[in-house]
XYZ file of C-alpha atoms in Angstrom:
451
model
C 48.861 6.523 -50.622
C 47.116 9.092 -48.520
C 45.460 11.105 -50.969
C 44.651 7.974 -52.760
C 43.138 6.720 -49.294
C 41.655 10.576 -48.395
C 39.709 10.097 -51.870
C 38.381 6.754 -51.010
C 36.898 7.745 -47.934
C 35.475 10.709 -49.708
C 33.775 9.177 -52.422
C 32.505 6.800 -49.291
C 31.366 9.183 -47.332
C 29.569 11.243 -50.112
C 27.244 8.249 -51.252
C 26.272 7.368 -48.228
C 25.466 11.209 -47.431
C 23.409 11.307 -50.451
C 21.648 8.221 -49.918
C 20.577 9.547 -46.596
C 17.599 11.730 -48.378
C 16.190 8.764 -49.767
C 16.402 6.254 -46.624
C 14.614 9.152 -44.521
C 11.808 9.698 -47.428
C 11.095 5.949 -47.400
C 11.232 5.883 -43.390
C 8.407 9.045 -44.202
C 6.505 7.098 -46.265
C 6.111 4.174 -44.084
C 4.710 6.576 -41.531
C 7.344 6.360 -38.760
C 9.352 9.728 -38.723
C 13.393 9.628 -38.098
C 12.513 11.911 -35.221
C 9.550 9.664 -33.663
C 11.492 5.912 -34.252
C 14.213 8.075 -32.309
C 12.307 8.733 -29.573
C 10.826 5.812 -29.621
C 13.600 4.223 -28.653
C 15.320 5.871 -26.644
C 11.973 5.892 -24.312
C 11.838 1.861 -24.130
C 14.869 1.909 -22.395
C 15.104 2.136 -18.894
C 16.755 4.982 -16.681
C 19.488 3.614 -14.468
C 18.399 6.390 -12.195
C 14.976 5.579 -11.953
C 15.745 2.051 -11.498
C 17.482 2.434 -8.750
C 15.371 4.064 -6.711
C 12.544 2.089 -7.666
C 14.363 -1.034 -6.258
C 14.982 1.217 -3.145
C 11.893 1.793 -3.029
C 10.626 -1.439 -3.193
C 13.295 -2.323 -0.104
C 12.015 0.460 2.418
C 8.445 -1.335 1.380
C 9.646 -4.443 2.374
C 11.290 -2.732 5.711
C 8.028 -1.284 6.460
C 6.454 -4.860 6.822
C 9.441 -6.713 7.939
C 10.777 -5.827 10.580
C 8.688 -2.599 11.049
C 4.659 -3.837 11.120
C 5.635 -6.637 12.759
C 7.500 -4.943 15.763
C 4.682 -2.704 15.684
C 1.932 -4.892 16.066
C 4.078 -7.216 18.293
C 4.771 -4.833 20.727
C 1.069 -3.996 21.105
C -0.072 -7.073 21.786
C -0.021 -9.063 25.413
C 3.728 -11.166 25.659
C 1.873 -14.331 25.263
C 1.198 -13.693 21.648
C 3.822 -11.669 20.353
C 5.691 -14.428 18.128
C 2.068 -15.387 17.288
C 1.530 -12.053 15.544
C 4.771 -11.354 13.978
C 4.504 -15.145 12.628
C 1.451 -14.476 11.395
C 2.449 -11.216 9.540
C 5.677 -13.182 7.889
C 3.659 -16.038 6.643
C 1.096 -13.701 4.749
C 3.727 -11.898 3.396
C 5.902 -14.605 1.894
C 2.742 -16.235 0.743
C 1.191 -13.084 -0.570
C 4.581 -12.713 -2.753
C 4.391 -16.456 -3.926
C 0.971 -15.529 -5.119
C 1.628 -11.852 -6.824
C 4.189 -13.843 -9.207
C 1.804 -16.466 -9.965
C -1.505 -15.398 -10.903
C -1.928 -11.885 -8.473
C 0.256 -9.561 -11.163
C -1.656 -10.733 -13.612
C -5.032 -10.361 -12.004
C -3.860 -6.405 -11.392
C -1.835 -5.793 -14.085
C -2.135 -8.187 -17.057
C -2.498 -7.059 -20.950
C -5.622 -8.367 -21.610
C -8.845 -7.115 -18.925
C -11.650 -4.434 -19.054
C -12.528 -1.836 -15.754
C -12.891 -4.846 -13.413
C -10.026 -7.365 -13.958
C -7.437 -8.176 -15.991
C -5.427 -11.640 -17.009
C -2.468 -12.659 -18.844
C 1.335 -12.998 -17.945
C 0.351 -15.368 -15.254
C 3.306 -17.191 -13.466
C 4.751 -13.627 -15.381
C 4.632 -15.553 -18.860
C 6.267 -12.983 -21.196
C 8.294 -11.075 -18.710
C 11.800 -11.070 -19.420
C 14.981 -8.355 -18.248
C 14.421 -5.883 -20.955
C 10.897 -5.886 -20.922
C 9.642 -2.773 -19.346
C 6.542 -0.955 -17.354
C 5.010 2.305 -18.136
C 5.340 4.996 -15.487
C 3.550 8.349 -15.677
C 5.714 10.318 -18.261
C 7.380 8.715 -21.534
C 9.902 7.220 -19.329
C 9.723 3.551 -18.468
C 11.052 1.172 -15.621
C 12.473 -2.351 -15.580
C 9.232 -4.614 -15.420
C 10.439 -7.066 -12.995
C 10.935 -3.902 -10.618
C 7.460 -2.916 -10.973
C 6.409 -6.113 -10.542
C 8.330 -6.703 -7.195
C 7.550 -3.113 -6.260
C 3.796 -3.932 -6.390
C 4.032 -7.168 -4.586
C 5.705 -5.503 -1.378
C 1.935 -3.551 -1.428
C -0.079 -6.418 -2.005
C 1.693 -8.579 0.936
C 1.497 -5.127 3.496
C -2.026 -4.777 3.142
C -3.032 -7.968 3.577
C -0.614 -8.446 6.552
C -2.368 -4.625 7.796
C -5.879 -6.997 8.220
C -4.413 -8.957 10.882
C -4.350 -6.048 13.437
C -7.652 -6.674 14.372
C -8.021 -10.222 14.680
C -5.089 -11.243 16.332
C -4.192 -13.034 19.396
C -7.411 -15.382 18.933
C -7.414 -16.272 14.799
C -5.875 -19.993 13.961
C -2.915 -19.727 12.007
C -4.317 -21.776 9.436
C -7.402 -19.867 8.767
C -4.853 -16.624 8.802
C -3.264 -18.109 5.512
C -6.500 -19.248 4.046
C -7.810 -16.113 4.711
C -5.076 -14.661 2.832
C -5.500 -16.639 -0.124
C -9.516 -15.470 -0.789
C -9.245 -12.258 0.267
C -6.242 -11.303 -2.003
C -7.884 -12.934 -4.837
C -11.496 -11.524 -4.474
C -10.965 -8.108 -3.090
C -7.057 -6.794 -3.313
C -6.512 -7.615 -7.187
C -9.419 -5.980 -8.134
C -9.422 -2.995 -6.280
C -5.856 -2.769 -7.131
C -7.205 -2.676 -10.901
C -9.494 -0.824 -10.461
C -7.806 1.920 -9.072
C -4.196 1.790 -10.466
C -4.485 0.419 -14.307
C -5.319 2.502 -16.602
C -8.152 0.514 -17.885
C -9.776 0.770 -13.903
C -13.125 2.344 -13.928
C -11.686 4.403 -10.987
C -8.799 4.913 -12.757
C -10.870 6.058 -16.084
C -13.207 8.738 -13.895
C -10.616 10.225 -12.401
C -10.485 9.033 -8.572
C -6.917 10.502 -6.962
C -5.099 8.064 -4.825
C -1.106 8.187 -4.752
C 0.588 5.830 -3.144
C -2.829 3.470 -1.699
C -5.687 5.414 0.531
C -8.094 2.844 -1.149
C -6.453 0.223 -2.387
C -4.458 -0.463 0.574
C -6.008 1.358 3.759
C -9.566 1.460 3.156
C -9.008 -1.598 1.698
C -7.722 -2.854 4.738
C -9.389 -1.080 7.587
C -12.818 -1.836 6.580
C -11.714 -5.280 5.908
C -10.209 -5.476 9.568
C -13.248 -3.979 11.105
C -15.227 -6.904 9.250
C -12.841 -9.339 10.045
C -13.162 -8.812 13.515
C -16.438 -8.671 14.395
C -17.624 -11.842 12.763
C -14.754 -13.752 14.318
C -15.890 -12.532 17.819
C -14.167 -10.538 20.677
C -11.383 -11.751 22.972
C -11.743 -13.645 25.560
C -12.132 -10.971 28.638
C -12.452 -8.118 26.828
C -13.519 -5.113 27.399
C -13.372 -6.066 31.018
C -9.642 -7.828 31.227
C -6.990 -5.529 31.140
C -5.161 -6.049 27.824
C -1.999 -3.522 27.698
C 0.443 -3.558 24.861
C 3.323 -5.892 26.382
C 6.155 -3.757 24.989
C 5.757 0.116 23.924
C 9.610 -0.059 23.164
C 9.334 -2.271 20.500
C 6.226 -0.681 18.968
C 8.194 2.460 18.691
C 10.894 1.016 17.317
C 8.373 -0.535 14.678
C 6.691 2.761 14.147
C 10.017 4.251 13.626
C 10.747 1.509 10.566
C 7.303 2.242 9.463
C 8.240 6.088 9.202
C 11.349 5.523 7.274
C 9.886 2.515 4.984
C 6.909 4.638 4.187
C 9.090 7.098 1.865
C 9.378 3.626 -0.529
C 5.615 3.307 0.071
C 5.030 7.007 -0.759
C 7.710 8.347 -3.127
C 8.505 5.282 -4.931
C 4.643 5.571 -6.009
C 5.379 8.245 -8.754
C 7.500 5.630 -10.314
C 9.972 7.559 -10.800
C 13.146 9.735 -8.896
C 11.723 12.822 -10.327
C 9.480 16.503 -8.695
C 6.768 14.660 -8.121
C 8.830 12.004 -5.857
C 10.874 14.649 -4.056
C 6.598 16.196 -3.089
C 5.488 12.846 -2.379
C 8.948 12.972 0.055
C 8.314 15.746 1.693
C 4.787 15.460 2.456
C 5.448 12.232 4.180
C 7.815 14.194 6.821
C 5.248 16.898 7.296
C 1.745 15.508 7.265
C 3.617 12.286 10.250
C 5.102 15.276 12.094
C 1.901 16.983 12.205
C 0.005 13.468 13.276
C 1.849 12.859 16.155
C 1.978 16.090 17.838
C -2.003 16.850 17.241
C -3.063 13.152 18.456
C -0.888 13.780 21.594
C -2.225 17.568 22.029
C -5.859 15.462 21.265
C -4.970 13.545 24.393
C -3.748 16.078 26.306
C -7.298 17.941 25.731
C -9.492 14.552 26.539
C -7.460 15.079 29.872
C -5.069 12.350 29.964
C -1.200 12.774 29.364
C 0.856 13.008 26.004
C 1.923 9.036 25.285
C 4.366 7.479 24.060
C 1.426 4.756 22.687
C -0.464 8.394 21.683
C 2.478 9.728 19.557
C 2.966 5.941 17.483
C -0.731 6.110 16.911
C -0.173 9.973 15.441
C 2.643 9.259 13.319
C 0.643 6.165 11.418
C -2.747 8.169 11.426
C -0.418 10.868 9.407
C 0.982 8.265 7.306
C -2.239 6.799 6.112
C -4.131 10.168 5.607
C -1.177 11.616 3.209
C -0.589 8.681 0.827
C -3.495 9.391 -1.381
C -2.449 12.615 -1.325
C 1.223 12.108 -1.652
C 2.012 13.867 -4.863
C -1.522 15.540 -4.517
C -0.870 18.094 -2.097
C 1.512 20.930 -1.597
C 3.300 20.647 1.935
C 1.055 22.552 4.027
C -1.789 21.062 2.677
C -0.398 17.752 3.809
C 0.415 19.206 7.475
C -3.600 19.811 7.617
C -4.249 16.829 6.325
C -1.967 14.726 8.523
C -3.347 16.768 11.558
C -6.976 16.562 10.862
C -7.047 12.949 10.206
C -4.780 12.095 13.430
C -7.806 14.315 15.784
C -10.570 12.072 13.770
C -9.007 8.504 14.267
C -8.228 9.633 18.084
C -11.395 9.783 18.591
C -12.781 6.770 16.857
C -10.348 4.874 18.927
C -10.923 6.385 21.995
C -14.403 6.906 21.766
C -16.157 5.544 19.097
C -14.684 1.875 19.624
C -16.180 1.953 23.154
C -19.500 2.790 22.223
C -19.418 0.479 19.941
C -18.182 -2.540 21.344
C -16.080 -4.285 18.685
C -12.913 -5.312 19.172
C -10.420 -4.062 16.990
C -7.646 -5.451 18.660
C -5.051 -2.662 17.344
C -6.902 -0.111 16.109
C -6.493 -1.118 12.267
C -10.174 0.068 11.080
C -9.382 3.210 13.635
C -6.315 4.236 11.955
C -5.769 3.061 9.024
C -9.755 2.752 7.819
C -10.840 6.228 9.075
C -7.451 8.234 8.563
C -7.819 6.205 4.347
C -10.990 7.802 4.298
C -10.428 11.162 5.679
C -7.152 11.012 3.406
C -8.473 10.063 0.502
C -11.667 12.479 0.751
C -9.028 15.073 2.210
C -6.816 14.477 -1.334
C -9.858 16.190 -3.628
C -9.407 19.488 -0.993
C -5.380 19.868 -1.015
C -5.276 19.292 -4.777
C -6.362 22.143 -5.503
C -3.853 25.352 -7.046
C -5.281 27.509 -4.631
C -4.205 25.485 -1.723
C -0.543 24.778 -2.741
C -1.435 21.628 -4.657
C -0.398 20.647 -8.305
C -4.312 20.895 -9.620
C -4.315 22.636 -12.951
C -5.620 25.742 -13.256
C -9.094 24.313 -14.335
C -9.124 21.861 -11.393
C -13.075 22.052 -9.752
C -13.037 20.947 -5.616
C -16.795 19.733 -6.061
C -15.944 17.552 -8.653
C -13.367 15.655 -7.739
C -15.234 15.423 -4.279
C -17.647 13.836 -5.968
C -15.497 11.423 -7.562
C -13.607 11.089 -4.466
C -16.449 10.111 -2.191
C -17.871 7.277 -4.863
C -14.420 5.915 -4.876
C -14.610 5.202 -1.091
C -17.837 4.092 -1.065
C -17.475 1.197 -3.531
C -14.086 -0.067 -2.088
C -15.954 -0.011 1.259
C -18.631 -2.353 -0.389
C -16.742 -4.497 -2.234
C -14.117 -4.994 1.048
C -17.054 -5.748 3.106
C -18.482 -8.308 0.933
C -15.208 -9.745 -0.236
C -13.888 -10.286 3.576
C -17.045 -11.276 4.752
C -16.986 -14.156 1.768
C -13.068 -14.900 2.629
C -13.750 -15.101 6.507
C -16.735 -17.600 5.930
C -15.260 -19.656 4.189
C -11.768 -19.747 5.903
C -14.684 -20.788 8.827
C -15.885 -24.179 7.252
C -11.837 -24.718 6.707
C -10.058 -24.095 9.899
C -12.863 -23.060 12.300
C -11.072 -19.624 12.284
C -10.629 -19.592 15.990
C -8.455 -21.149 18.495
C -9.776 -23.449 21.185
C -10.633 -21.320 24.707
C -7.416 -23.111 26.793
C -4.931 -21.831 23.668
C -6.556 -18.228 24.054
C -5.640 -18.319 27.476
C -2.107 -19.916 27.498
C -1.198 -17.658 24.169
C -1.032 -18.432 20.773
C 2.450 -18.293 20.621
C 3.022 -21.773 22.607
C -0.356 -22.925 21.790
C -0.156 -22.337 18.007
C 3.780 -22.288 16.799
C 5.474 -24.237 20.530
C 7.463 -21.523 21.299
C 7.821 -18.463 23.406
C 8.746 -14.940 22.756
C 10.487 -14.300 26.391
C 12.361 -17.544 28.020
């Protein structure tokens, strides 16, 4: 019985051994290679790994808005208006999310577009657990990951606007605000700059983890923002302190932390080019705060505590373009070169100026975006520790760099400029005088932040 079994399985064995030749020659012919269907694959399915930290990632985004902008912000602003601003932060963000899965992902991301816009998968029509996203080697990621991962940036930037309009904007023209702006200027920078169909994506432009899409993007917009809705009532000549330094160091510290999602979770994967993205965002903060407190200490005033929260975002913003551009002491320069710049466009340049900017988000996060993302076409370069190949030209991408910057400065002036007008003939955009004065956060939402 065994040998008559032992046969059996032998003669099995042997024809479908010898059929083998034939399958593969046919598999040939129809011009898909054993090898390459192989590969194939195994590359549409998703590493656990990479998964994983891609929905970390996404998380410490989240972190970074909620709790951490919001304490941050909060704490700058006078007590009157501190549940006014972190109110107004959470309702852009949840709404910002409601729109990202409706139409915004699709806008950004969809399968069908050219170098301006795209559309399709709208209310995410198509999406499904096993379909996946491309990252930037033959390995691909869970698409609903991306998708959330890419929401968290489209609700932080928008809620990064409100720095410099709060404590006088209506609530209501906050969320209609949100609405046009995100639909006329984030989506299609975002597409621009991140699909691979973008025409600043096509020529070249280097930006990581968001020095145009999200901080330019936002600082100019803020700087816009705020000067055609007006100045606070008082100001410059009404002291206006930040009500509660503690808190906006404990938001700058959940900004820090949050940022690594922000940063590292941009190369889409947990790979070398995560693990530089990682380190650069310890080195290029460290170096902000210390050289915008030693920039204080030379413009004769006293390391802060204010001075050091200001350093550590300045760093932030100026390394995520260059994220995974830069080798680590190219960062550090970056980080401290940017912090000196936006010290003294806040310090300085603000006064001359006259525009209020209630906390600093053109000053910070619009000039360190620029310097940053400018900065990113220097440290890329081999010869300065960055991952440039060998043929890598610093004019060049300068070039490419600069006209980058420029055109998502234009199209976020003209965008906010439409979104703020017309959240005008809506709301009327600003709060009655007597509501200014009491504080937005009885006058607007009938509550208080300190009973």
């Amino acid at each position: 019985m065994n040998r008559k079994l032992m046969c059996g399985g032998g003669t099995i064995a042997a024809s479908l051994f010898a059929a083998l030749p034939a399958w593969a020659q046919e598999a040939v012919e129809a011009g898909t290679p054993i090898a390459a269907a192989t590969t194939e694959a195994a590359a549409a399915v998703p590493n656990p790994g990479n998964n994983a930290w891609m929905m970390t990632s996404t998380l410490l985004v989240l972190l970074m808005i909620l709790p951490g902008l919001a304490l941050f912000y909060g704490g700058l602003t006078r007590s009157k208006n501190m549940l006014s601003t972190m109110t107004q932060i959470g309702g852009v963000t949840a709404l910002a999310m409601l729109m990202w899965v409706m139409f915004g992902y699709g806008l950004a991301f969809g399968p069908e577009g050219n170098q301006f816009i795209s559309w399709g998968k709208f209310f995410l029509a198509g999406v499904t657990p096993d379909s996946t996203a491309a990252t930037f080697t033959d390995e691909v990621i869970s698409e609903y990951i991306f998708i959330a991962f890419q929401m968290t940036f489209s609700a932080i930037t928008v809620a990064l606007v409100l720095g410099s309009v709060v404590e006088r904007m209506k609530f209501s023209a906050v969320m209609a605000f949100t609405v046009i702006w995100l639909v006329i200027v984030y989506y299609p920078i975002a597409h621009m700059v991140w699909e691979a169909r973008g025409v600043f994506f096509a020529m070249g432009a280097l930006d990581f983890a968001g020095g145009t899409v999200v901080h330019i993007n936002a600082g100019v917009s803020a700087l816009v923002a705020a000067m055609i809705l007006g100045k606070r009532r008082g100001y410059p000549l009404e002291p206006m302190p930040p009500h509660s330094l503690t808190l906006t160091m404990v938001g700058t510290g959940l900004l820090w932390v949050g940022w690594f999602g922000f940063n590292a979770g941009s190369a889409l994967e947990a790979n070398g080019s995560a693990a530089l993205a990682m380190i650069n965002t310890f080195v290029a903060t460290a170096a902000g705060a210390l050289f915008w407190m030693l920039a204080e200490r030379l413009a004769g005033h006293k390391g802060s505590a204010l001075g050091w929260c200001s350093g550590v975002i300045a760093g932030l913003v100026a390394v995520t373009p260059a994220a995974g551009n830069s080798g680590p002491f190219g960062a550090i320069i970056l980080g401290a070169v940017a912090s000196v710049i936006c010290f003294f466009c806040v310090s300085k340049l603000k006064p001359a100026l006259g525009y209020d900017d209630s906390l600093d988000a053109f000053g910070i996060h619009g000039v360190g975006g620029i310097v940053g993302a400018i900065g990113t076409a220097i440290v890329y370069a081999p010869s300065l520790g960055g991952p440039g190949g060998d043929d890598f030209v610093i004019g060049a991408q300068l070039v490419t760099q600069i006209f980058a910057v420029l055109a998502t400065i234009a199209l976020s002036v003209i965008g906010t400029a439409i979104a703020m007008f017309v959240a005008k003939a809506l709301t009327g955009l600003r709060v009655a005088p007597e509501i200014e004065h009491d504080g937005l956060d009885i006058g607007e939402h009938g509550e208080r932040a300190y009973n």
